Each structure stands twice: as C-alpha cells, then as structure tokens.
Short mmCIF file of C-alpha atoms in Angstrom, two decimals:
data_model
loop_
_atom_site.label_atom_id
_atom_site.label_comp_id
_atom_site.label_asym_id
_atom_site.label_seq_id
_atom_site.Cartn_x
_atom_site.Cartn_y
_atom_site.Cartn_z
CA MET A 24 199.38 297.34 105.75
CA TYR A 25 197.26 294.21 105.34
CA GLU A 26 199.26 292.71 102.38
CA ASN A 27 201.48 290.48 104.60
CA TYR A 28 198.56 289.28 106.74
CA TYR A 29 196.49 288.19 103.71
CA GLN A 30 199.59 287.00 101.80
CA PHE A 31 199.24 289.48 98.95
CA LYS A 32 202.18 290.34 96.71
CA GLU A 33 200.66 293.80 96.21
CA LYS A 34 197.46 295.63 96.98
CA PRO A 35 194.61 293.99 95.01
CA PHE A 36 192.35 297.03 94.97
CA SER A 37 194.67 299.87 94.05
CA LEU A 38 193.24 302.74 92.02
CA THR A 39 196.16 302.87 89.59
CA PRO A 40 195.31 301.69 86.03
CA ASP A 41 197.34 298.49 86.13
CA PRO A 42 196.37 296.43 83.03
CA LYS A 43 197.17 293.11 84.61
CA PHE A 44 194.30 293.62 87.08
CA LEU A 45 191.80 294.28 84.30
CA TYR A 46 188.89 291.88 84.56
CA LEU A 47 187.81 291.10 81.03
CA SER A 48 184.08 290.79 81.45
CA LYS A 49 181.80 290.68 78.45
CA GLN A 50 181.68 294.46 78.33
CA TYR A 51 185.45 294.98 78.50
CA GLN A 52 186.29 292.21 76.16
CA GLY A 53 183.84 293.66 73.66
CA ALA A 54 185.40 297.11 73.91
CA LEU A 55 188.90 295.72 73.48
CA ASP A 56 187.89 293.60 70.48
CA HIS A 57 186.24 296.61 68.79
CA MET A 58 189.43 298.73 69.20
CA LEU A 59 191.73 295.98 67.97
CA TYR A 60 189.47 295.34 64.95
CA GLY A 61 189.34 299.08 64.07
CA ILE A 62 193.13 299.39 64.21
CA LYS A 63 193.75 296.30 62.16
CA GLN A 64 191.19 297.21 59.51
CA ARG A 65 192.23 300.91 59.49
CA GLU A 66 188.70 302.12 60.19
CA GLY A 67 189.79 305.66 61.10
CA PHE A 68 187.68 307.13 63.91
CA MET A 69 186.50 305.09 66.90
CA VAL A 70 184.65 306.16 70.09
CA ILE A 71 184.66 304.21 73.39
CA ALA A 72 182.32 305.82 75.97
CA GLY A 73 181.52 304.91 79.58
CA ASP A 74 180.47 306.49 82.79
CA VAL A 75 182.87 307.76 85.48
CA GLY A 76 184.86 305.01 87.16
CA THR A 77 184.10 302.21 84.66
CA GLY A 78 187.82 301.55 83.97
CA LYS A 79 188.32 303.26 80.64
CA THR A 80 191.91 304.32 81.36
CA THR A 81 192.85 300.80 82.51
CA LEU A 82 191.32 299.53 79.25
CA CYS A 83 193.55 301.89 77.26
CA ARG A 84 196.62 300.58 79.12
CA CYS A 85 195.54 297.04 78.33
CA LEU A 86 195.15 297.94 74.65
CA LEU A 87 198.72 299.24 74.54
CA ASP A 88 199.94 295.88 75.86
CA ARG A 89 197.97 294.00 73.25
CA LEU A 90 199.22 295.94 70.23
CA ASP A 91 201.89 294.44 67.95
CA ASP A 92 205.37 295.87 67.56
CA ASP A 93 204.55 297.32 64.13
CA VAL A 94 202.03 299.75 65.69
CA GLU A 95 203.15 303.28 66.64
CA VAL A 96 201.01 304.83 69.39
CA ALA A 97 200.55 308.38 70.61
CA LEU A 98 198.60 308.57 73.92
CA ILE A 99 197.02 311.87 75.04
CA LEU A 100 196.07 311.73 78.73
CA ASN A 101 195.52 315.45 79.25
CA PRO A 102 192.92 316.72 76.80
CA MET A 103 192.94 320.29 78.18
CA LEU A 104 195.20 321.44 75.37
CA SER A 105 195.14 323.87 72.51
CA ASP A 106 195.36 322.64 68.93
CA MET A 107 199.07 323.48 68.77
CA ASP A 108 199.78 321.68 72.05
CA LEU A 109 197.94 318.66 70.74
CA LEU A 110 200.08 318.59 67.56
CA ARG A 111 203.29 318.95 69.57
CA ASN A 112 202.28 316.08 71.89
CA VAL A 113 201.46 313.80 68.95
CA VAL A 114 204.72 314.59 67.16
CA HIS A 115 206.71 314.17 70.38
CA ASP A 116 205.10 310.82 71.34
CA LEU A 117 205.78 309.46 67.83
CA GLN A 118 209.33 310.80 67.93
CA ILE A 119 209.03 312.45 64.55
CA ASP A 120 212.02 314.31 63.18
CA PRO A 121 211.72 317.57 61.20
CA VAL A 122 211.36 317.52 57.45
CA GLN A 123 214.42 318.75 55.43
CA ALA A 124 213.58 321.55 53.04
CA GLN A 125 213.10 320.61 49.42
CA GLN A 126 216.30 320.89 47.42
CA PRO A 127 216.30 322.62 43.98
CA ALA A 128 216.27 320.60 40.84
CA GLY A 129 219.66 319.61 39.54
CA VAL A 130 221.38 317.83 36.68
CA ILE A 131 223.87 314.99 37.01
CA GLN A 132 225.83 313.33 34.30
CA ASP A 133 226.02 309.53 33.83
CA GLY A 134 229.68 308.64 33.89
CA SER A 135 229.32 305.65 31.59
CA THR A 136 227.20 307.11 28.82
CA GLY A 137 227.73 310.83 29.31
CA ASP A 138 223.97 311.49 29.35
CA SER A 139 222.57 314.26 31.53
CA ILE A 140 219.91 313.24 34.09
CA GLU A 141 217.55 315.77 35.80
CA ILE A 142 216.63 315.00 39.45
CA GLU A 143 214.37 316.62 42.08
CA LEU A 144 214.85 315.86 45.74
CA THR A 145 211.63 315.29 47.71
CA PRO A 146 211.21 316.11 51.40
CA GLU A 147 212.54 313.47 53.70
CA ILE A 148 213.30 312.94 57.36
CA ILE A 149 216.70 314.28 58.35
CA PRO A 150 218.68 311.32 59.62
CA SER A 151 221.11 313.50 61.53
CA GLU A 152 221.90 312.33 65.08
CA ASP A 153 222.23 315.96 66.12
CA PHE A 154 218.47 316.28 66.09
CA ARG A 155 218.02 313.14 68.19
CA ARG A 156 220.45 314.41 70.73
CA GLN A 157 218.43 317.62 70.91
CA ASP A 158 215.46 315.48 72.12
CA HIS A 159 213.20 317.08 69.51
CA THR A 160 213.49 320.55 70.87
CA TRP A 161 212.58 321.76 67.38
CA ILE A 162 208.96 320.93 68.14
CA ASN A 163 208.56 323.87 70.53
CA ASN A 164 209.64 326.36 67.85
CA ALA A 165 207.95 324.76 64.86
CA SER A 166 204.87 326.26 63.20
CA LYS A 167 201.61 324.36 62.69
CA LYS A 168 202.49 323.77 59.04
CA GLU A 169 205.89 322.31 59.91
CA LEU A 170 204.32 319.99 62.50
CA ILE A 171 201.61 318.80 60.09
CA ASP A 172 204.16 318.33 57.25
CA ALA A 173 206.41 316.30 59.51
CA LEU A 174 203.45 314.14 60.64
CA ASN A 175 202.31 313.65 57.04
CA VAL A 176 205.74 312.43 55.90
CA PHE A 177 206.00 310.17 58.96
CA LEU A 178 202.63 308.55 58.32
CA LEU A 179 203.37 307.95 54.65
CA ASN A 180 206.73 306.33 55.48
CA ARG A 181 205.16 304.11 58.16
CA HIS A 182 202.43 303.07 55.73
CA GLU A 183 204.94 302.11 53.09
CA GLN A 184 206.71 299.98 55.68
CA GLY A 185 203.45 298.23 56.55
CA ARG A 186 203.21 299.79 59.97
CA THR A 187 200.17 301.39 61.65
CA THR A 188 199.94 304.63 63.59
CA VAL A 189 197.33 305.14 66.36
CA LEU A 190 196.29 308.22 68.27
CA ILE A 191 194.45 307.57 71.59
CA VAL A 192 192.81 310.47 73.37
CA ASP A 193 191.67 309.75 76.94
CA GLU A 194 188.99 311.89 78.59
CA ALA A 195 188.04 313.09 75.13
CA GLN A 196 184.88 314.76 76.36
CA ASN A 197 187.07 317.60 77.64
CA LEU A 198 188.50 318.44 74.23
CA SER A 199 187.60 321.90 72.96
CA LEU A 200 185.75 322.29 69.66
CA ASP A 201 188.86 323.73 68.00
CA VAL A 202 190.96 320.77 69.04
CA MET A 203 188.35 318.32 67.81
CA GLU A 204 188.31 320.09 64.46
CA GLN A 205 192.08 319.85 64.34
CA VAL A 206 191.86 316.13 64.97
CA ARG A 207 189.36 315.81 62.13
CA ILE A 208 191.83 317.56 59.81
CA LEU A 209 194.52 315.06 60.85
CA SER A 210 192.20 312.23 59.76
CA ASN A 211 192.35 313.65 56.24
CA ILE A 212 195.88 312.24 55.90
CA GLU A 213 195.01 309.11 53.93
CA THR A 214 195.68 307.24 50.74
CA GLU A 215 193.13 306.16 48.18
CA LYS A 216 192.43 302.99 50.14
CA ASP A 217 193.58 303.40 53.73
CA LYS A 218 193.43 305.78 56.63
CA LEU A 219 196.97 306.58 57.72
CA LEU A 220 196.09 307.66 61.26
CA GLN A 221 193.76 305.60 63.47
CA ILE A 222 192.09 307.84 66.06
CA ILE A 223 190.42 306.50 69.21
CA PHE A 224 188.35 308.84 71.46
CA VAL A 225 187.90 307.39 74.97
CA GLY A 226 185.64 309.42 77.20
CA GLN A 227 182.59 309.72 79.42
CA LEU A 228 178.99 309.48 78.24
CA GLU A 229 178.95 313.25 77.66
CA LEU A 230 181.23 312.64 74.67
CA ASN A 231 178.35 311.14 72.67
CA GLU A 232 176.21 314.21 73.32
CA LYS A 233 179.05 316.57 72.41
CA LEU A 234 179.62 314.83 69.04
CA LYS A 235 176.01 315.53 68.16
CA LEU A 236 176.64 319.28 68.05
CA PRO A 237 176.11 320.84 64.63
CA THR A 238 179.64 322.16 64.57
CA LEU A 239 181.03 318.64 64.87
CA LYS A 240 178.73 317.11 62.26
CA GLN A 241 181.57 316.27 59.89
CA LEU A 242 183.60 314.64 62.66
CA ASN A 243 180.57 312.64 63.91
CA GLN A 244 179.90 311.26 60.45
CA ARG A 245 183.41 309.90 60.20
CA ILE A 246 183.13 307.73 63.32
CA SER A 247 182.89 304.09 62.13
CA ILE A 248 183.02 302.26 65.46
CA ARG A 249 181.14 303.16 68.65
CA TYR A 250 181.03 301.14 71.86
CA GLU A 251 179.60 301.94 75.31
CA ILE A 252 180.91 300.37 78.55
CA SER A 253 178.30 299.56 81.14
CA PRO A 254 178.83 298.93 84.89
CA LEU A 255 179.09 295.33 86.21
CA ASP A 256 176.16 293.38 87.50
CA LEU A 257 176.14 291.50 90.81
CA ASP A 258 177.78 288.36 89.41
CA GLY A 259 180.26 290.50 87.47
CA THR A 260 181.12 292.33 90.71
CA LYS A 261 181.82 289.01 92.48
CA ASN A 262 184.01 287.80 89.60
CA TYR A 263 185.83 291.17 89.49
CA ILE A 264 186.71 290.91 93.19
CA ASP A 265 187.79 287.28 92.92
CA HIS A 266 189.98 288.11 89.86
CA ARG A 267 191.84 290.92 91.59
CA ILE A 268 192.42 288.90 94.74
CA LEU A 269 193.76 286.01 92.65
CA VAL A 270 196.12 288.30 90.70
CA ALA A 271 197.39 289.99 93.90
CA GLY A 272 198.08 286.69 95.71
CA ALA A 273 197.10 283.20 94.60
CA SER A 274 197.95 281.79 98.02
CA SER A 275 195.64 284.18 99.92
CA HIS A 276 192.67 282.66 101.77
CA VAL A 277 190.67 285.83 102.22
CA ASN A 278 187.13 285.68 100.89
CA PHE A 279 184.02 287.86 100.81
CA THR A 280 180.71 286.45 101.98
CA ARG A 281 177.64 286.69 99.78
CA ALA A 282 176.16 289.36 102.03
CA ALA A 283 179.37 291.40 101.81
CA LEU A 284 179.36 291.14 98.00
CA LYS A 285 175.76 292.40 97.90
CA GLU A 286 176.68 295.28 100.17
CA VAL A 287 179.61 296.22 97.96
CA TYR A 288 177.38 296.09 94.88
CA SER A 289 174.65 298.20 96.52
CA TYR A 290 177.21 300.84 97.31
CA SER A 291 179.16 300.78 94.01
CA ASN A 292 176.39 299.89 91.54
CA GLY A 293 179.00 297.88 89.68
CA TYR A 294 181.53 300.70 89.02
CA PRO A 295 185.07 299.29 89.37
CA ARG A 296 186.52 302.38 91.01
CA LEU A 297 183.95 302.37 93.81
CA ILE A 298 184.42 298.56 94.17
CA ASN A 299 188.11 299.08 94.70
CA LEU A 300 187.55 301.76 97.32
CA ALA A 301 185.02 299.72 99.29
CA CYS A 302 186.99 296.42 99.15
CA ASP A 303 190.27 298.09 100.10
CA ARG A 304 188.68 299.58 103.24
CA ALA A 305 186.87 296.34 104.01
CA LEU A 306 190.13 294.42 103.94
CA LEU A 307 191.57 296.95 106.33
CA ALA A 308 188.60 296.49 108.67
CA GLY A 309 189.06 292.69 108.46
CA TYR A 310 192.75 293.10 109.23
CA ASN A 311 191.97 295.16 112.31
CA GLN A 312 189.81 292.24 113.57
CA GLN A 313 192.33 289.62 112.37
CA VAL A 314 189.80 287.67 110.29
CA GLU A 315 190.09 286.18 106.83
CA THR A 316 186.38 286.25 106.04
CA ILE A 317 185.08 289.70 105.12
CA ASP A 318 181.42 289.99 106.18
CA ARG A 319 178.69 292.51 105.67
CA HIS A 320 179.52 294.58 108.77
CA HIS A 321 183.13 294.98 107.59
CA VAL A 322 181.87 296.41 104.28
CA ARG A 323 179.47 298.75 106.06
CA GLU A 324 182.29 299.98 108.29
CA ALA A 325 184.34 300.60 105.15
CA ILE A 326 181.51 302.56 103.49
CA ARG A 327 181.00 304.70 106.58
CA SER A 328 184.71 305.60 106.57
CA LEU A 329 184.48 306.58 102.88
CA LEU A 330 181.35 308.68 103.21
CA GLY A 331 182.31 310.56 106.37
CA GLU A 332 180.14 312.22 108.92
CA GLU A 333 178.20 314.30 106.46
CA ASN A 334 176.67 311.16 105.00
CA LYS A 335 176.16 309.19 108.24
CA ASP A 336 172.49 308.56 107.33
CA TYR A 337 173.44 306.88 104.06
CA PHE A 338 172.05 303.43 104.94
CA LEU A 339 168.74 304.84 106.21
CA SER A 340 168.41 306.96 103.10
CA ARG A 341 169.17 303.99 100.91
CA PHE A 342 166.52 301.90 102.67
CA ILE A 343 163.91 304.61 102.24
CA LYS A 344 164.85 305.04 98.59
CA THR A 345 164.97 301.36 97.62
CA ARG A 346 162.85 299.33 100.06
CA LEU A 347 160.09 301.70 101.19
CA PRO A 348 158.45 302.02 97.76
CA LEU A 349 158.40 298.23 97.58
CA VAL A 350 156.72 297.88 100.97
CA ALA A 351 154.22 300.59 100.11
CA SER A 352 153.41 298.91 96.82
CA ILE A 353 152.76 295.57 98.57
CA LEU A 354 150.44 297.26 101.12
CA PHE A 355 148.52 299.04 98.41
CA PHE A 356 148.18 295.77 96.46
CA VAL A 357 146.85 293.89 99.49
CA ALA A 358 144.39 296.71 100.30
CA GLY A 359 143.20 296.89 96.72
CA LEU A 360 142.79 293.09 96.54
CA SER A 361 140.82 293.06 99.80
CA PHE A 362 138.54 295.86 98.57
CA PHE A 363 138.02 294.04 95.30
CA ILE A 364 137.02 290.80 97.05
CA LEU A 365 134.67 292.54 99.43
CA SER A 366 133.02 294.49 96.59
CA LYS A 367 132.24 291.24 94.82
CA MET A 368 130.47 289.79 97.87
CA GLU A 369 126.65 289.87 97.77
CA PRO A 370 125.03 290.55 101.13
CA GLU A 371 121.93 288.41 100.11
CA LYS A 372 124.21 285.35 99.87
CA ILE A 373 125.08 285.46 103.52
CA ASN A 374 123.68 282.46 105.35
CA ILE A 375 123.28 283.47 109.01
CA ALA A 376 122.53 279.90 109.97
CA SER A 377 125.99 278.84 108.82
CA ILE A 378 127.79 281.10 111.28
CA PRO A 379 129.20 279.10 114.20
CA ALA A 380 127.57 279.83 117.48
CA ASN A 381 130.91 280.54 119.20
CA ASN A 382 131.68 283.30 116.63
CA ILE A 383 128.51 285.29 117.50
CA VAL A 384 128.64 287.64 120.43
CA THR A 385 125.56 287.26 122.60
CA GLU A 386 124.13 290.61 123.49
CA LYS A 387 121.85 290.98 126.45
CA PRO A 388 118.58 292.42 125.14
CA GLN A 389 117.75 295.77 126.62
CA PRO A 390 114.29 297.08 127.19
CA ALA A 391 113.40 299.28 124.25
CA MET A 392 110.34 300.79 122.79
CA ALA A 393 109.56 299.22 119.44
CA PRO A 394 108.71 301.82 116.87
CA PRO A 395 105.14 302.05 115.77
CA ILE A 396 104.41 299.88 112.81
CA ALA A 397 102.63 302.76 111.16
CA GLN A 398 105.95 304.65 110.77
CA LYS A 399 107.55 301.86 108.71
CA GLU A 400 106.93 301.37 105.00
CA PRO A 401 107.83 298.17 103.21
CA VAL A 402 111.01 298.56 101.12
CA SER A 403 112.14 296.19 98.41
CA LEU A 404 115.69 295.79 97.15
CA PRO A 405 116.76 297.05 93.75
CA PRO A 406 116.50 296.25 90.91
CA VAL A 407 112.93 295.25 91.92
CA PRO A 408 110.79 298.44 91.72
CA GLU A 409 109.35 299.55 95.02
CA PRO A 410 105.62 298.80 95.18
CA THR A 411 103.02 301.14 96.53
CA ALA A 412 102.46 299.90 100.08
CA THR A 413 99.79 300.78 102.67
CA PRO A 414 101.07 301.66 106.10
CA VAL A 415 101.09 298.66 108.37
CA GLN A 416 99.02 300.22 111.13
CA LYS A 417 96.22 301.05 108.74
CA PHE A 418 96.55 297.64 107.23
CA ILE A 419 96.15 295.89 110.61
CA GLU A 420 93.19 298.15 111.58
CA ASP A 421 91.50 297.21 108.33
CA LEU A 422 92.08 293.57 109.18
CA ASP A 423 90.34 294.01 112.52
CA GLN A 424 87.33 295.68 110.76
CA THR A 425 87.09 293.08 108.02
CA SER A 426 85.84 289.87 109.54
CA ALA A 427 85.81 287.99 106.30
CA ALA A 428 89.49 288.74 105.76
CA LEU A 429 90.31 287.69 109.31
CA GLU A 430 88.54 284.43 108.85
CA GLU A 431 90.46 283.69 105.63
CA THR A 432 93.81 284.90 106.80
CA PRO A 433 93.83 286.08 110.45
CA VAL A 434 96.50 288.65 111.22
CA PRO A 435 98.39 288.49 113.46
CA THR A 436 96.86 285.11 114.43
CA VAL A 437 99.02 282.21 113.26
CA GLU A 438 97.18 279.03 112.18
CA ALA A 439 99.04 275.78 111.71
CA SER A 440 96.82 274.85 108.75
CA THR A 441 97.75 277.85 106.60
CA ILE A 442 101.47 278.36 107.52
CA GLU A 443 104.09 275.79 106.84
CA THR A 444 105.96 276.17 110.11
CA PRO A 445 109.52 274.79 109.79
CA GLU A 446 110.88 272.50 112.35
CA GLU A 447 112.84 273.73 115.33
CA ALA A 448 115.32 276.27 113.87
CA PRO A 449 118.97 275.63 114.74
CA ALA A 450 120.11 277.46 117.80
CA ILE A 451 122.30 280.36 116.75
CA LEU A 452 122.70 282.00 120.14
CA GLU A 453 122.84 280.56 123.56
CA GLU A 454 119.44 280.36 125.14
CA SER A 455 118.81 283.19 127.53
CA THR A 456 115.69 284.58 129.14
CA PRO A 457 114.82 287.78 127.36
CA GLU A 458 113.82 290.76 129.32
CA PRO A 459 110.31 292.08 128.70
CA VAL A 460 110.08 294.15 125.55
CA GLU A 461 107.24 296.47 124.88
CA GLN A 462 105.35 295.14 121.89
CA PRO A 463 103.73 297.12 119.08
CA ALA A 464 100.31 298.50 119.68
CA VAL A 465 98.73 296.14 117.23
CA VAL A 466 99.27 293.07 119.45
CA SER A 467 98.44 292.40 123.00
CA ALA A 468 101.41 293.00 125.25
CA ALA A 469 99.87 290.97 128.03
CA ASN A 470 99.99 287.74 126.08
CA SER A 471 103.27 285.99 125.24
CA GLY A 472 103.77 284.13 122.00
CA ASN A 473 106.10 283.40 119.07
CA TYR A 474 108.12 286.01 117.11
CA ARG A 475 108.22 286.63 113.43
CA ILE A 476 109.71 289.31 111.14
CA GLN A 477 107.71 291.12 108.47
CA VAL A 478 110.02 291.79 105.50
CA TYR A 479 107.82 292.69 102.48
CA SER A 480 104.19 293.78 101.91
CA LEU A 481 103.34 293.58 98.19
CA ARG A 482 100.31 293.46 95.86
CA ASN A 483 101.88 291.18 93.27
CA ARG A 484 101.94 287.53 94.34
CA ALA A 485 104.64 286.53 91.86
CA GLU A 486 106.87 289.31 93.11
CA ALA A 487 106.22 288.24 96.70
CA GLU A 488 106.99 284.60 95.81
CA ARG A 489 110.28 285.74 94.24
CA HIS A 490 111.31 287.64 97.36
CA LYS A 491 110.38 284.60 99.47
CA GLU A 492 112.65 282.34 97.37
CA GLU A 493 115.49 284.87 97.67
CA LEU A 494 115.19 284.79 101.44
CA ILE A 495 115.14 281.01 101.50
CA GLN A 496 118.23 280.88 99.29
CA GLY A 497 119.90 283.31 101.69
CA GLY A 498 119.32 280.87 104.55
CA PHE A 499 116.23 282.39 106.11
CA ASP A 500 113.03 280.53 107.02
CA ALA A 501 110.52 282.55 104.93
CA PHE A 502 106.80 282.10 104.29
CA LEU A 503 104.02 284.00 102.56
CA LYS A 504 100.59 285.08 103.78
CA LYS A 505 97.68 286.73 101.92
CA ALA A 506 95.56 289.45 103.48
CA VAL A 507 92.76 291.74 102.26
CA SER A 508 92.75 295.46 103.08
CA SER A 509 90.24 297.97 101.67
CA GLY A 510 89.08 295.41 99.17
CA GLN A 511 92.63 294.79 97.82
CA ASP A 512 94.72 291.67 98.17
CA TRP A 513 98.09 292.00 99.89
CA TYR A 514 100.86 289.42 100.05
CA ILE A 515 103.05 289.67 103.14
CA VAL A 516 106.41 287.92 103.35
CA TYR A 517 107.56 286.86 106.80
CA VAL A 518 110.70 285.25 108.31
CA GLY A 519 110.15 282.98 111.22
CA PRO A 520 108.55 281.94 113.40
CA PHE A 521 111.03 282.08 116.31
CA LYS A 522 110.59 280.58 119.77
CA ASN A 523 112.66 283.22 121.54
CA ILE A 524 113.54 286.85 120.99
CA ASN A 525 117.34 286.22 120.76
CA SER A 526 116.91 284.19 117.58
CA ALA A 527 114.52 286.74 116.17
CA LYS A 528 116.94 289.59 116.84
CA VAL A 529 119.87 287.76 115.20
CA ASN A 530 117.83 287.26 112.03
CA LEU A 531 116.58 290.86 112.29
CA LYS A 532 120.19 292.12 112.25
CA ALA A 533 121.05 289.85 109.33
CA LEU A 534 118.12 291.20 107.32
CA LYS A 535 119.14 294.77 108.04
CA PHE A 536 122.73 293.94 107.08
CA SER A 537 121.45 292.70 103.69
CA GLY A 538 119.86 296.08 102.96
CA ARG A 539 116.24 295.27 103.91
CA GLU A 540 114.03 297.08 106.44
CA PRO A 541 112.32 294.35 108.46
CA ILE A 542 109.86 294.75 111.32
CA LEU A 543 109.93 292.46 114.37
CA LEU A 544 106.49 291.33 115.50
CA SER A 545 105.29 289.36 118.55
CA VAL A 546 102.51 286.99 117.49
CA THR A 547 99.84 285.69 119.83
CA THR A 548 99.03 282.04 119.09
CA THR A 549 95.33 281.27 119.15
CA SER A 550 93.62 277.91 119.26
#
C-alpha cells in the first residue's frame, strides 16, 4: 500500500526469508563464514543455533546462494518426519537414481590373444531415461537399505568427481531422537580422509540442550563446529533498518528518527522478525499521515496495533519493569548517602554562634515553672565516666551555711575578679522583652540579674577543664568555678553569662541538642 508513496520497488520489511535483504552484521557474517569453512574443509557435523526470530532461515537461503556449482545440497525445512521420510526427502532433493543389482561374474575372451578374462560388475547408477521420466517414483516403494545404498553410491561418485554434498536441516530442534540417530548413521559414509556428507543443523537454542542428552552422546561428540546467533544491539538495529530500506528502494527518502529507532529496539530487543513487524506497521502509520519521517508516536501506534487490546497496558508495564527499579535504586542511594553523612556529624561540633540570625525562629518565651534544681543531677557525655555528683539544692544550701566557701567562691554571686566574663556575646536572636519567669528557689526572684547555664558539677579539676575546653571548641562561652560543699571541693562548669533570657534559652537548647543536661540559672549581681 505504501510502496508507491515511499518509492519502494518492494516491501522492505517482508517476513519472507529473502536472502538479498539479509543484513550481514558481525553475528551473521560469522555464522556464514563458519558454515562455508565447514563445507569446504569437509568437517562433517555443524550446529548453528539462535533464538526465535533471529533470521536463521534467511541465513540458510543466503548460504545456498553463496555455494559453488560443484556443491549438491539437500534442504530439509520440515523436521517433523520419520527416519524413512527423511531418507526419501534427502534422496529426492539430490535426485539420486536407484542402484542396479549386482550382475554375476562372467568370462569374456580377448579377441586378439584368445585369453579368457574374468569380470565382476559393481553396482552403478542406472542411466536409463525411463527412471528420470518417472520423477523418482521408485523412492516411495524403496526400502531403507535401498535408499541408503543409493545414497552411498551417489556420495562416492560425487567425491570422485571432486564435488561436495551438503544436508541442511532447518528447525533441527524438532527432530525426533530416532531421526537424529539416523542422521548420525548417514555421517558414517566416509573415506579414510574425508567425510562424504556435510550435515548442518540449524535450530533454536533448545537444540544445544537436546544434543546433551545421553542418548545423543555419540552425535554430540561428532559436532566439530558450533555457532550461536545473538540478537542485534541498538546500532545493529539502526543499520538493519537502513539496509532493508536501501535494498527496497535506493531513491526513497523515508527515515526513522533516533527516538523511533529506540522505540523499535525496546519492543523487538534486536530480533529481526519483530523489527520487520514494527517497521512495516510504522510505515503504514506514516503513510496514513502522509509523512516521510517516522517518529516515535508512529512506532508506538504500530506496536499497539500488533499487541491488540489484551496488551493495551504494554507501555505502562514496560516502564514499571525497566524504569521503576532504576528510580527506586536512586532514591535508596540518596537516602542512604544522607543517613551516612548525618551519622558522621558530631553534635558537639555544632557552633550555635555561627547560625545566621535570620535562620533562627524567635519563639516568644512563655511563663513556666523552672524545675527544682534538686531534681537535676549533673550528667557527663560518654566516653567520660559519670562522676558522683551531689544534688544541686543540697550543694547550694551547703554554700549558704559555709561562710568561708562563700567568701572564696560565692554562689550564686558573680564577682568580676574571679570570672573572666567575655565581651558582649553576638546577638543570636532579635532582642525582645522576656516575660517574667519564675526562678529557682535558690535565688531571689525579686531581684533581676544576668543568666548563666550550669552544665557540669565535677570533683576532678582536670576533667572539668577538659569539658570546659570542649564547650569552648563547640562555640560556647564557658568558664569554671570552684566551690566547697561538706568539706569537698567541687568544680562547676558554666556557660554564659547572658544579658537576656532569649540568648540563654538558645544556648540552653543547643546544649540539650548536643546530649547534655544543662540547668538555666538566674544570677543576682552583687557589688
């Protein structure tokens, strides 16, 4: 229908095995070379295997065109035969005449010398034209022995004439075991140096598995050449389509876009038969729209017409099968990478002072009852062992009762001479007037003052110094104070001081986020 519109001499994507349309890719050229080599070198058995629709029959037709005139060929296209039917087909294709019965020995006399000469006539092909006119009807009534004897004599005569005889069996995977054994027996017809019958099995991939059966062990061992035909890749599919269009009509201007070629390859997976079907219907779709460029939607329309209504979800199923696993793999990779990066982050390394002010949400402080200090126990981070700590409430009560300790290190009184108070801390949150917050019982709620955060209460000064350095490295303003309670020295690590409660609460949240358990204190400044 579309041949005249696209200026084709014939349909470029016909399913018939026309050898002139055979695209000799690396795979097909290799298979053809192996068969030609095996025939020329008289290798005997050869096996060419390939999946359904890979063009094996077309390859056989091309082989027949490549053979010389001195090669006799018998081609079996229907393997569903008995052993007798196979013999009859071979004898018929080779046009073998029946063998004349052996004549008894006789004596002739030499006319010149008078000597008697004994002779014995050997079997030979009857040259009578009567048998030729009968179109070899003798084959249907001949026994297996008569057929094999005729084939044996024929092969010997052809070998003496320097000719070669080839038997090609297409769809050989369908041969019965009895027929395969009969073919093996035919291969026994040989001389001391050469095989008289070259046998080529062409079949699907199941043929290789069938030849591995124990009953076919002798046949499998005689196979000297094996070759497997693979489907075309994407570039091979493009070259295959271009080759067939060129053979069908060199003056045609039709072309397939890159997207159309990819769609054809996705559907066919490189099998020539499916490529022919898809391209033939795509050309028909392009003809209906009167275009010379076949695009992706033309190919998809062709595929839908081939699949029918029962496979209308083909493209969705193909996407789920091919693309969804890739998308899921990418998502799992990104999630795993994110988890790995977050797991490597150390909360102590977070510098709250480096967070831009506009990235922090200012929360309006709500009135809340601060928990009693006596209910909190100092906690240190692993791997530092947790020290034995005295409850803070008892600690502060002891400070009030010990005047000497208060004079040396007043708690919670802050003295400028004993504490290195950092300069004005950078503003992290916008200044806002905090609402009144009920302070712990250990300080006077009536008096206003600075804020500081108690982080650690330890007996070991070196350990306290180490925690102070860790806080400083983490971006906090930390300092250390010594106090005496019940006759024991305690070293308290603070963060601060802070001029307003907003700054104190931000640092309090940061300390909690790092795994610590800080306590917010309101400190009354004394003169």
